[in-house]
CSV table of C-alpha atoms and ligand atoms in Angstrom, one decimal:
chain,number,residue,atom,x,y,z
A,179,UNK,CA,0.0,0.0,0.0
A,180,UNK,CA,1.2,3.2,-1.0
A,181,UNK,CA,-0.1,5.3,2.3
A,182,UNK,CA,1.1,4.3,6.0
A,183,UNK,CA,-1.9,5.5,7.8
A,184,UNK,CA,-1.1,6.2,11.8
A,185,UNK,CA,-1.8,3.0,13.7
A,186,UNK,CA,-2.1,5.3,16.9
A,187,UNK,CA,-5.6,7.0,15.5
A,188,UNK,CA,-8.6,5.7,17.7
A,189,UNK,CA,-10.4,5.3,14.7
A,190,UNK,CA,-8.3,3.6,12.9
A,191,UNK,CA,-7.8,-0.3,12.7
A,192,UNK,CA,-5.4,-2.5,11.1
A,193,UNK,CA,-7.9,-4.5,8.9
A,194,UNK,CA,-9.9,-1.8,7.6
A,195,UNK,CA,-8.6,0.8,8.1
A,196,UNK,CA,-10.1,4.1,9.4
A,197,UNK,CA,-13.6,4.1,10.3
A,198,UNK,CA,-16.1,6.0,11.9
A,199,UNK,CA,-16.5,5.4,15.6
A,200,UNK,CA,-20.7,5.8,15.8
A,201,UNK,CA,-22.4,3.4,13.4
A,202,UNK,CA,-21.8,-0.5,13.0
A,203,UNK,CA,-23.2,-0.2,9.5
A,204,UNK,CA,-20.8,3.0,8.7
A,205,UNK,CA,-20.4,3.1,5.1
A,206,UNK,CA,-22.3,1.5,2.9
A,207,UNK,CA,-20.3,-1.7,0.9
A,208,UNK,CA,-20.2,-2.5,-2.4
A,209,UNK,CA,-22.9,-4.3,-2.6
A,210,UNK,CA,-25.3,-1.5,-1.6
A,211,UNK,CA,-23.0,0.9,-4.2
A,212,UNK,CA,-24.3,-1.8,-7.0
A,213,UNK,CA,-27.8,-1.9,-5.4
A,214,UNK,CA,-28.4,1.8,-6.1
A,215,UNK,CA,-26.2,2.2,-9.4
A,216,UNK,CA,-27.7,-0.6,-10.9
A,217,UNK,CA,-31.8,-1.1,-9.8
A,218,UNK,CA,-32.9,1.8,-7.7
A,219,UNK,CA,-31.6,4.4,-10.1
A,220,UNK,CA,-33.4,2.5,-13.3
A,221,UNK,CA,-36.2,1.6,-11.6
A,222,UNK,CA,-37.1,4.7,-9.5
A,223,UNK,CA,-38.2,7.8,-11.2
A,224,UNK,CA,-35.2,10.4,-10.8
A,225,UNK,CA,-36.6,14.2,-10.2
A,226,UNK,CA,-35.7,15.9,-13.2
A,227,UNK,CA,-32.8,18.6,-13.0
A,228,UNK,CA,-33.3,22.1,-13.9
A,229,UNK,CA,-31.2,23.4,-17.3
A,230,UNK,CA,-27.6,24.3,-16.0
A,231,UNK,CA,-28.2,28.1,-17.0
A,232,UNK,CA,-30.3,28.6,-14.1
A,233,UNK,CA,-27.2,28.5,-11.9
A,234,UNK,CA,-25.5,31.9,-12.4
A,235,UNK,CA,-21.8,32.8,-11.0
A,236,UNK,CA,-20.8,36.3,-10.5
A,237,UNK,CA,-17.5,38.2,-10.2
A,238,UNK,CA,-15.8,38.1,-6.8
A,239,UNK,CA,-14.6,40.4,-4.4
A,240,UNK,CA,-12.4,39.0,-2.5
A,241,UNK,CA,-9.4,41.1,-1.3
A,242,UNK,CA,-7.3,41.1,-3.8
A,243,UNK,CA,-4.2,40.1,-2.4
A,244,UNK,CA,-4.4,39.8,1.5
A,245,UNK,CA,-7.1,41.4,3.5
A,246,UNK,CA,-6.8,42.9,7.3
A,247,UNK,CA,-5.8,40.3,10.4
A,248,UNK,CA,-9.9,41.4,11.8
A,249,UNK,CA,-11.3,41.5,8.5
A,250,UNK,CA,-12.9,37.6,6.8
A,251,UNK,CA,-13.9,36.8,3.8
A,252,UNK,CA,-15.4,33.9,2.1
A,253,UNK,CA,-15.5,33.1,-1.8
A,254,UNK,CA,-17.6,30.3,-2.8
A,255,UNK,CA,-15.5,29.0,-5.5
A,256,UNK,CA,-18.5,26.0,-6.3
A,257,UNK,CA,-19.2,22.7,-4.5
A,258,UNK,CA,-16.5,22.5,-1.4
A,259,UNK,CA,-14.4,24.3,-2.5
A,260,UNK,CA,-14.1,28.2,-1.3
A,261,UNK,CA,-11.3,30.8,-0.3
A,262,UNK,CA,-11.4,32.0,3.1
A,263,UNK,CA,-9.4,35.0,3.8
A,264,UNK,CA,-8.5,34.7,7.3
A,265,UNK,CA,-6.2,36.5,9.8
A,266,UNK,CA,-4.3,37.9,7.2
A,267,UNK,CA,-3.8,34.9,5.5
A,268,UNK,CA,-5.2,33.3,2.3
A,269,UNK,CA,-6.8,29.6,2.9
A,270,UNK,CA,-8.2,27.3,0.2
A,271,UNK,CA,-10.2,24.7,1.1
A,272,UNK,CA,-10.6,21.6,-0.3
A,273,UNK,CA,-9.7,23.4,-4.1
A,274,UNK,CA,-11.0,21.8,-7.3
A,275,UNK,CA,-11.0,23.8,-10.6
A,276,UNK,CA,-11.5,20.5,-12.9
A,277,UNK,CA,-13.7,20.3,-15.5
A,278,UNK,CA,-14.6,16.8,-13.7
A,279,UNK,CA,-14.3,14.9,-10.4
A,280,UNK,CA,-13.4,12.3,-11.6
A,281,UNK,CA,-9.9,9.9,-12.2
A,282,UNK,CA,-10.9,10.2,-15.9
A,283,UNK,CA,-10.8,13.1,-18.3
A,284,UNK,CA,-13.6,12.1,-20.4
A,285,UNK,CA,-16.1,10.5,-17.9
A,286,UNK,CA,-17.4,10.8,-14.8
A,287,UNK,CA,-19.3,13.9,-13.1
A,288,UNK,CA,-19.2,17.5,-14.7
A,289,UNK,CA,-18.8,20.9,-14.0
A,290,UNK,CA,-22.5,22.6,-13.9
A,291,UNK,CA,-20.8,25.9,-13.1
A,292,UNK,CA,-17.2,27.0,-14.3
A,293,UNK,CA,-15.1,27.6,-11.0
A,294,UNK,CA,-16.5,31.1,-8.9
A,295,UNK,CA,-12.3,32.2,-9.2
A,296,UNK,CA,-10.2,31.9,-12.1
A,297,UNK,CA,-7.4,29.9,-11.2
A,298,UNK,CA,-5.0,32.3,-12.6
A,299,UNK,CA,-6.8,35.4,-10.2
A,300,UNK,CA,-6.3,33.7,-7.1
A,301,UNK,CA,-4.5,36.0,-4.5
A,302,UNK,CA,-1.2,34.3,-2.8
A,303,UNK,CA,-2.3,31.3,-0.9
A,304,UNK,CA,-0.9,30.4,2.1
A,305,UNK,CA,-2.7,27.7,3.0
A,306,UNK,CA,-4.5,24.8,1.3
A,307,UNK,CA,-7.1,22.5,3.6
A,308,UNK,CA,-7.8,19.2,1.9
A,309,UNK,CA,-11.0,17.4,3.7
A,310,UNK,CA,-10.5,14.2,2.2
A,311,UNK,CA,-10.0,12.3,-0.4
A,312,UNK,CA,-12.7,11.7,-3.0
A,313,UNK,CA,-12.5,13.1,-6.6
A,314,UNK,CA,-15.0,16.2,-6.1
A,315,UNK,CA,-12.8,17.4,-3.1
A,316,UNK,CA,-8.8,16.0,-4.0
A,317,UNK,CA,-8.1,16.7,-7.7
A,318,UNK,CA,-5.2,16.1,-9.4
A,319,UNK,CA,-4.5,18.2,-11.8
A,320,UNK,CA,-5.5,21.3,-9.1
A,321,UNK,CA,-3.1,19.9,-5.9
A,322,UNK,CA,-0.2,20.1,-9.3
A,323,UNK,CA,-1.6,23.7,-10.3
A,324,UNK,CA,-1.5,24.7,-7.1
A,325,UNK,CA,2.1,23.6,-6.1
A,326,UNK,CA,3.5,25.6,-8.8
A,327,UNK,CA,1.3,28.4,-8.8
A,328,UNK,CA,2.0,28.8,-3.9
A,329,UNK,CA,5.6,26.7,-3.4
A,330,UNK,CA,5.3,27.8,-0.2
A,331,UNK,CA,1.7,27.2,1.0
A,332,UNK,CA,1.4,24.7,4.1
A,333,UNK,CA,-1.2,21.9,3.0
A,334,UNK,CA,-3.1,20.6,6.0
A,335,UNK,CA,-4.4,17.5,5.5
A,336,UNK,CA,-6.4,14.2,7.3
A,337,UNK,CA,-3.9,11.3,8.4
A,338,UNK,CA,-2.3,9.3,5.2
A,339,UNK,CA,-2.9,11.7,2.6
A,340,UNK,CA,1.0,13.1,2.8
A,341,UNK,CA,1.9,10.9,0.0
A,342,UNK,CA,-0.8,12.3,-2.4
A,343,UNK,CA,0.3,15.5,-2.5
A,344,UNK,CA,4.1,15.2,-2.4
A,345,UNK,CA,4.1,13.2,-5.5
A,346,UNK,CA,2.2,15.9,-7.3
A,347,UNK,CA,5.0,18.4,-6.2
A,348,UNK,CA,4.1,19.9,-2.8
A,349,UNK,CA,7.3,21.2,-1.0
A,350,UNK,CA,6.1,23.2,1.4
A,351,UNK,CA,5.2,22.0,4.8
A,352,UNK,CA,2.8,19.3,5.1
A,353,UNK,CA,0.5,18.2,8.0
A,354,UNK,CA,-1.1,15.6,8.8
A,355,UNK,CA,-3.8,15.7,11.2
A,356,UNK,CA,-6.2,12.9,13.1
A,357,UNK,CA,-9.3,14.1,14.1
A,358,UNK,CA,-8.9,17.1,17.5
A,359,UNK,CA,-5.8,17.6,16.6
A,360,UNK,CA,-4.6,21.2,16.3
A,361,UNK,CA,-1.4,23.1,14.8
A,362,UNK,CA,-0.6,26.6,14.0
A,363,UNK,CA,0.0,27.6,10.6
A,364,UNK,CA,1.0,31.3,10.7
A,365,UNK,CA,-1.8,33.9,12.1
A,366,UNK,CA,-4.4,30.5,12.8
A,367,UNK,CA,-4.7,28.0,15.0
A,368,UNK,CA,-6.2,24.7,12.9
A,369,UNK,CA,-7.8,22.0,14.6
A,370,UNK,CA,-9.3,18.3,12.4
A,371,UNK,CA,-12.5,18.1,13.5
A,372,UNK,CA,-14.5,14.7,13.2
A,373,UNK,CA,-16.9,13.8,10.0
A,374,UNK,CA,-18.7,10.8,9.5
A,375,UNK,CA,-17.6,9.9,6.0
A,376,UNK,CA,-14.7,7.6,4.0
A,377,UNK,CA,-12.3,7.6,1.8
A,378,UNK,CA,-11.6,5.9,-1.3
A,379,UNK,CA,-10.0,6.8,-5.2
A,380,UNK,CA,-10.0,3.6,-6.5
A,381,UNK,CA,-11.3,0.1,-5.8
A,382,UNK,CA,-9.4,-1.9,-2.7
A,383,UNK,CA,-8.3,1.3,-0.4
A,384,UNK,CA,-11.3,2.3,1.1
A,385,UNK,CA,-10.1,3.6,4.8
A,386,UNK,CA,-6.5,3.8,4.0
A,387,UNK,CA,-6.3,7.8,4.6
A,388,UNK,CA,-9.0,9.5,7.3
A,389,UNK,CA,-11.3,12.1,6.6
A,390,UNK,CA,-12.5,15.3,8.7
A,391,UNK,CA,-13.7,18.6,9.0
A,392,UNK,CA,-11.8,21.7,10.2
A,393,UNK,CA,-12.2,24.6,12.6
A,394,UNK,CA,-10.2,27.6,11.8
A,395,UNK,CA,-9.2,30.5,14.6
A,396,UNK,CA,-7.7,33.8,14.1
A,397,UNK,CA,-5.7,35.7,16.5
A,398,UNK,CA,-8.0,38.6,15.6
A,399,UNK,CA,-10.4,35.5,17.7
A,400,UNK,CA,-12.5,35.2,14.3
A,401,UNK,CA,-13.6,31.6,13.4
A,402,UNK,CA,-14.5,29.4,10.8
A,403,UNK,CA,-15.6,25.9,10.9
A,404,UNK,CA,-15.7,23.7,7.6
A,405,UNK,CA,-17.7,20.7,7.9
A,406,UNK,CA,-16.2,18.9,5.4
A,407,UNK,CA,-18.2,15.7,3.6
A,408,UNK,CA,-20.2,14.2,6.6
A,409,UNK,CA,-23.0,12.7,7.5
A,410,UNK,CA,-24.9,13.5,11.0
A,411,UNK,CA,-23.1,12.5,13.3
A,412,UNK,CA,-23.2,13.2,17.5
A,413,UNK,CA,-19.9,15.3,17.2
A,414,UNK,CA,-21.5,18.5,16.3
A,415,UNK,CA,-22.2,20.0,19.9
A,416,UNK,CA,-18.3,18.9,21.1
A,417,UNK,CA,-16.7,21.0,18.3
A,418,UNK,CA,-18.8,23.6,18.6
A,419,UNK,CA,-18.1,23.5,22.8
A,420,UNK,CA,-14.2,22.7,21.9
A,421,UNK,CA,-14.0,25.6,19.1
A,422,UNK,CA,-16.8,27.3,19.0
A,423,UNK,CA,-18.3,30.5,18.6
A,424,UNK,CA,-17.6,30.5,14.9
A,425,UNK,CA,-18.3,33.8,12.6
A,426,UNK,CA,-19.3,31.4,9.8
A,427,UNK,CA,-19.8,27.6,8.9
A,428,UNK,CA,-19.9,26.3,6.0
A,429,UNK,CA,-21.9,23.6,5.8
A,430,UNK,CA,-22.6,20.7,2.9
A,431,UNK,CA,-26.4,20.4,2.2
A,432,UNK,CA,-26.3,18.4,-1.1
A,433,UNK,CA,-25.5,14.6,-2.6
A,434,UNK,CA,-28.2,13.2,-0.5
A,435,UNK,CA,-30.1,10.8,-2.1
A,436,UNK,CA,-31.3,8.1,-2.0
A,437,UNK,CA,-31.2,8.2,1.7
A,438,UNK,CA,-30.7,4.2,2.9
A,439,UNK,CA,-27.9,4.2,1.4
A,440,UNK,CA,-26.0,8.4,1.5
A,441,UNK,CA,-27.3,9.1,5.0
A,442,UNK,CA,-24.1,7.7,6.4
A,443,UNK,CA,-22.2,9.9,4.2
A,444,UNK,CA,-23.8,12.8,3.5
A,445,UNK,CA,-26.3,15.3,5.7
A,446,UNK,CA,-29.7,15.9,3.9
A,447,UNK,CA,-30.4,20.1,4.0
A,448,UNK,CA,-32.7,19.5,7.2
A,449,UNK,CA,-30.0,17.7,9.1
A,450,UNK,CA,-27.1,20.0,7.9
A,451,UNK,CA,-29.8,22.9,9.3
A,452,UNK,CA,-29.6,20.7,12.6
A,453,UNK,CA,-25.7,20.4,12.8
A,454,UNK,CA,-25.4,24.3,12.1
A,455,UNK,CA,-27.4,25.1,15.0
A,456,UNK,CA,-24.7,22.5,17.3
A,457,UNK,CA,-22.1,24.1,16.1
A,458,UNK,CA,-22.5,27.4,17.4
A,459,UNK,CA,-22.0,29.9,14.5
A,460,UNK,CA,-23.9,33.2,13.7
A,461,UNK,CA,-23.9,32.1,9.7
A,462,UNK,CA,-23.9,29.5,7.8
A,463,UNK,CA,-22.8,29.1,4.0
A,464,UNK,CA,-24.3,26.3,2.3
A,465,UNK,CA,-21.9,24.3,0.0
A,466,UNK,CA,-21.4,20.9,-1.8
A,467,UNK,CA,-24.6,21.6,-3.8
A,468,UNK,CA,-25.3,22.8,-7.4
A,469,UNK,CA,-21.8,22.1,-8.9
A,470,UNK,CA,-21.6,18.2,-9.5
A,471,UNK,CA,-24.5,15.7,-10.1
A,472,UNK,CA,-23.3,13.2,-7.6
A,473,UNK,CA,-27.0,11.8,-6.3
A,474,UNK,CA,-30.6,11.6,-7.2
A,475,UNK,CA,-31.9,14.5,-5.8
A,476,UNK,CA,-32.6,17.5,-8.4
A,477,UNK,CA,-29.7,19.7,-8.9
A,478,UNK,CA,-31.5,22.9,-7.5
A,479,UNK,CA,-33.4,20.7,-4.3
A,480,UNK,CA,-30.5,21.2,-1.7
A,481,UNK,CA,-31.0,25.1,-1.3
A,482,UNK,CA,-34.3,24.9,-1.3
A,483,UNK,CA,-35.2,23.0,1.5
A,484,UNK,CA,-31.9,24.4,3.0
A,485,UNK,CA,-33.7,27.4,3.8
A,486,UNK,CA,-37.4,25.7,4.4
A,487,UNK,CA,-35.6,24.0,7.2
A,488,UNK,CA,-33.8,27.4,8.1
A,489,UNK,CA,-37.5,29.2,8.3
A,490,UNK,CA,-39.3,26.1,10.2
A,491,UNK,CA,-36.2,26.1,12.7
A,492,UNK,CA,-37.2,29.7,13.6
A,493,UNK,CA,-34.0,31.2,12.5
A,494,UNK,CA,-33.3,34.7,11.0
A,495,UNK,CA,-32.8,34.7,7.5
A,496,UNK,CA,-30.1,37.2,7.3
A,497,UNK,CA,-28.1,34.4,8.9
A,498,UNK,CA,-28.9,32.6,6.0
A,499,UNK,CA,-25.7,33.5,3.2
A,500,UNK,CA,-26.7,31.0,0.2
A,501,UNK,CA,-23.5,32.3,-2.4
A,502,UNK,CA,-23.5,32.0,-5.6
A,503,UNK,CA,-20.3,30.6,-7.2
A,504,UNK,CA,-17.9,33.6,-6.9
A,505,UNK,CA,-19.7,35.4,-4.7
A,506,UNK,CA,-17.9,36.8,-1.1
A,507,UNK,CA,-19.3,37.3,1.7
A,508,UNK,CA,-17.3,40.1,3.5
A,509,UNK,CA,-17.2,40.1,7.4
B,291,ZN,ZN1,-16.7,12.6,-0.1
B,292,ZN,ZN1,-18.2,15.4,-1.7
């Protein structure tokens, strides 16, 4: 195996690899991968998408180059990925400017929306947060990009996922993180926080590297929490105590059906609604919708009962900041 994953991790077993700690049935096998690809999807009317003009992106306006240690901004960039500008410094997290998220150029899930930044317009990057590694979240031909483009960026990444990057040119620090584990990089103190999730690029090495969310605290005491992939899980409340009060979260409220077989990987918008109010932040930003068709719900669902769940859960909408790729939300 090409990885060495820490035996040391709680969550981490010899045969297996790394797991998540609250379900027996955690992820889903094969067999229920076949199950859906294979009968519920052809037999099982799928809603029907709306066309991919309805999803506009706008210009940014992001600080150009580096904006004030008390002043934050977030870029929604499409799907995970977004720049936070933090501290002082510039993060990216979880960057993917690929036309798909996929291992193959000419199959596999594609861009709806081009990417909210063009690559070339990104302001120095500092640091670069990778949440895991499936296609839509680890790209390739971006982590190469990017180590040209910021040589000296520190990539911050869950346990066993050093290799990855190295051998697409990183030189900069690296650092690998298990799950409440915290470093400083610079201006921010960066803590793993827990997802329920997995990992896996290819057939045979599902579990070999971890997955996770982060927090993100500035000295200026302004803080960001990323939730990463994840289903719900009982975590929420502890980061949120442990890290917590954030400015933002951004918070994944798409890829969620058919739910017997993606609840254990991926929050529907009621539940990510739910984890958002744990997590003790003033806004959230909802991402890892309206950029890939990953799952059976409509492209243009996740928002919508995003903020349905916002309304019923008696929250104010102004704490509501649904971006539109590009967009920043200035604090
Ligand atoms: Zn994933
Ligand atoms: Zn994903």
């Amino acid at each position: 195996r090409a990885v060495t994953p820490a035996p040391q991790s709680a969550h981490y077993r010899p045969r297996g690899g790394f797991r998540n700690p609250w379900v027996s049935q955690a992820v889903p096998g094969y067999g229920s991968l076949l199950k859906w690809m294979l009968v519920h999807r052809t037999t099982r009317p799928r809603p029907k998408d709306p066309d991919p003009s309805v999803f506009p992106r706008v210009r940014s306006s992001f600080v150009a180059q580096r904006a004030s240690g008390n002043q934050l901004t977030v870029t929604w960039v499409g799907h995970a990925s977004s720049l936070l500008q933090l501290g002082g410094m510039n993060v990216l997290v979880d960057p993917m400017w690929s036309a798909r998220a996929s291992p193959f150029r000419f199959a596999g899930p594609k861009r709806w929306v081009a990417p909210g930044i063009v690559f070339e317009d990104l302001p120095p990057i500092d640091v670069v947060l990778q949440s895991h590694n499936h296609y839509d979240h680890l790209d390739d031909a971006t982590v190469r990009r990017l180590a040209r483009k910021a040589p000296e960026a520190t990539w911050v990444l869950p346990l066993g996922l050093r290799g990855f990057v190295r051998k697409r040119g990183v030189r900069g620090d690296v650092l690998e993180l298990d799950w409440w584990e915290e470093r400083t990089v610079g201006s921010l103190r960066i803590a793993a926080t827990p997802a329920m999730h997995f990992s896996s690029r290819r057939v045979g090495d599902r579990g070999d590297t971890l997955w996770c969310g982060y927090s993100l605290r500035a000295e200026s005491n302004r803080g960001v929490y990323f939730a990463g992939d994840t289903g719900f899980h009982p975590e929420f409340a502890a980061i949120g105590e442990r890290y917590g009060p954030f400015d933002v979260a951004l918070m994944p409220i798409g890829a969620y059906e058919p739910r017997w077989f993606m609840r254990y990987l991926h929050m529907n918008p009621e539940e990510a609604v739910e984890a958002f109010r744990a997590v003790n932040a003033r806004l959230m930003v909802p991402i890892h919708w309206g950029t890939f068709k990953l799952t059976d719900e409509a492209m243009d669902e996740p928002p919508r009962r995003a903020r349905d769940a916002w309304l019923a859960a008696g929250l104010p909408i102004d704490r509501y900041r649904q971006l539109v790729p590009g967009e920043t939300l200035t604090l």
